[in-house]
Short mmCIF file of C-alpha atoms in Angstrom, two decimals:
data_model
loop_
_atom_site.label_atom_id
_atom_site.label_comp_id
_atom_site.label_asym_id
_atom_site.label_seq_id
_atom_site.Cartn_x
_atom_site.Cartn_y
_atom_site.Cartn_z
CA GLN A 1 -72.31 77.36 24.94
CA VAL A 2 -68.79 77.69 26.22
CA GLN A 3 -67.01 80.95 25.44
CA LEU A 4 -63.33 81.38 26.17
CA VAL A 5 -61.32 84.55 25.75
CA GLU A 6 -57.56 84.45 26.26
CA SER A 7 -55.35 87.49 26.71
CA GLY A 8 -51.96 88.56 27.98
CA GLY A 9 -49.63 87.21 25.33
CA GLY A 10 -46.86 89.20 23.74
CA LEU A 11 -43.21 89.39 22.85
CA VAL A 12 -40.72 88.85 25.66
CA GLN A 13 -37.02 88.09 25.91
CA ALA A 14 -35.78 84.74 27.14
CA GLY A 15 -35.81 84.70 30.94
CA GLY A 16 -38.74 87.06 31.10
CA SER A 17 -42.28 86.58 32.40
CA LEU A 18 -45.82 86.86 31.16
CA ARG A 19 -49.20 86.31 32.79
CA LEU A 20 -51.96 84.92 30.61
CA SER A 21 -55.62 85.31 31.49
CA CYS A 22 -58.69 83.43 30.33
CA ALA A 23 -62.28 84.51 30.82
CA ALA A 24 -64.82 81.69 30.64
CA SER A 25 -68.57 81.92 30.27
CA GLY A 26 -71.43 79.64 29.41
CA ILE A 27 -70.42 77.03 32.00
CA ILE A 28 -70.70 76.52 35.75
CA PHE A 29 -67.07 77.51 36.08
CA ARG A 30 -66.50 76.44 39.66
CA LEU A 31 -67.47 72.85 38.84
CA ASN A 32 -65.01 72.39 35.98
CA ALA A 33 -61.36 71.56 35.77
CA MET A 34 -59.59 73.99 33.47
CA ALA A 35 -56.40 73.77 31.50
CA TRP A 36 -53.98 75.67 29.35
CA TYR A 37 -52.77 74.28 26.05
CA ARG A 38 -50.35 75.58 23.46
CA GLN A 39 -49.80 75.02 19.78
CA VAL A 40 -47.00 75.72 17.36
CA PRO A 41 -47.86 75.80 13.65
CA GLY A 42 -47.52 72.36 12.13
CA LYS A 43 -47.56 70.59 15.48
CA GLN A 44 -50.26 69.09 17.67
CA ARG A 45 -51.76 71.10 20.48
CA GLU A 46 -49.90 70.38 23.71
CA LEU A 47 -51.32 70.26 27.24
CA VAL A 48 -49.43 72.70 29.47
CA ALA A 49 -51.19 72.75 32.83
CA ILE A 50 -54.40 71.62 34.52
CA ILE A 51 -56.19 72.93 37.56
CA THR A 52 -59.06 71.01 39.11
CA ASN A 53 -62.20 72.66 40.44
CA ASP A 54 -60.73 72.53 43.95
CA GLY A 55 -57.32 73.88 42.98
CA ASN A 56 -55.10 70.87 42.50
CA THR A 57 -52.63 71.33 39.68
CA LYS A 58 -50.56 69.33 37.21
CA TYR A 59 -47.95 70.49 34.71
CA ALA A 60 -46.20 69.26 31.61
CA ASP A 61 -42.62 68.32 32.39
CA SER A 62 -41.40 71.04 30.03
CA VAL A 63 -42.91 73.83 32.14
CA LYS A 64 -42.76 72.37 35.64
CA GLY A 65 -41.19 74.81 38.09
CA ARG A 66 -41.55 77.74 35.69
CA PHE A 67 -45.30 78.03 35.06
CA THR A 68 -48.10 78.35 37.60
CA ILE A 69 -51.79 77.86 36.83
CA SER A 70 -54.40 79.42 39.07
CA ARG A 71 -58.09 80.25 39.03
CA ASP A 72 -60.56 82.71 40.48
CA ASN A 73 -63.97 81.06 40.68
CA ALA A 74 -65.65 84.33 41.69
CA LYS A 75 -64.54 85.92 38.40
CA ASN A 76 -64.71 82.86 36.14
CA MET A 77 -61.05 83.38 35.31
CA VAL A 78 -58.06 81.10 34.92
CA TYR A 79 -54.47 82.34 34.76
CA LEU A 80 -51.09 81.09 33.67
CA GLN A 81 -48.07 82.77 35.21
CA MET A 82 -45.04 82.04 33.04
CA ASN A 83 -41.58 82.71 34.38
CA SER A 84 -38.10 81.98 33.06
CA LEU A 85 -39.50 81.86 29.55
CA LYS A 86 -37.56 80.05 26.84
CA PRO A 87 -37.71 80.40 23.05
CA GLU A 88 -39.27 76.94 22.91
CA ASP A 89 -42.25 78.30 24.86
CA THR A 90 -43.20 80.31 21.75
CA ALA A 91 -46.71 79.22 20.74
CA VAL A 92 -50.33 80.24 20.69
CA TYR A 93 -51.79 79.56 24.13
CA TYR A 94 -55.37 78.46 24.68
CA CYS A 95 -57.45 77.73 27.71
CA ASN A 96 -60.29 75.25 27.86
CA LEU A 97 -62.42 73.33 30.28
CA VAL A 98 -61.45 69.72 30.81
CA ILE A 99 -63.95 67.02 29.93
CA GLY A 100 -64.05 63.78 31.92
CA PRO A 101 -61.32 62.75 34.39
CA PRO A 102 -59.29 65.91 35.10
CA TRP A 103 -55.83 64.41 34.83
CA LEU A 104 -56.50 63.18 31.30
CA GLY A 105 -56.73 66.81 30.23
CA ARG A 106 -59.22 66.21 27.44
CA PRO A 107 -60.49 69.57 26.21
CA SER A 108 -64.01 70.49 25.18
CA GLY A 109 -64.64 71.08 21.51
CA SER A 110 -64.94 74.84 21.97
CA TRP A 111 -61.83 76.96 21.57
CA GLY A 112 -61.16 80.64 21.91
CA GLN A 113 -58.89 82.63 19.64
CA GLY A 114 -55.83 82.00 21.77
CA THR A 115 -53.10 84.43 22.69
CA GLN A 116 -49.71 84.51 20.97
CA VAL A 117 -46.55 84.25 23.04
CA ILE A 118 -43.22 84.91 21.37
CA VAL A 119 -40.00 84.45 23.31
CA SER A 120 -36.91 85.88 21.66
CA PRO A 121 -33.45 84.43 22.37
#
């Protein structure tokens, strides 16, 4: 069973940076594409960034050039470096493995607790 534990969120001023981490277990991590998603209350969960098992990446237009996704297959970890944060980046951030074709970004049905990011103006 997939287990996902996100951490690293917090309160930051606009223009600041945060680095999110996600520990994954219960899967053969190195074989899976991984992704970060975010959700604001009352809205649908949004795909933020994808990284394939061999390190190729793709980003939502809203974060391109500001966020960087990376992974460490030896540690079963995936990261999201967030720079130049904006108030509209405020959300709960989740990681997940990607099911099926990587660029579709379809998440598994298992979710962690997420990590809250709040960006003040």
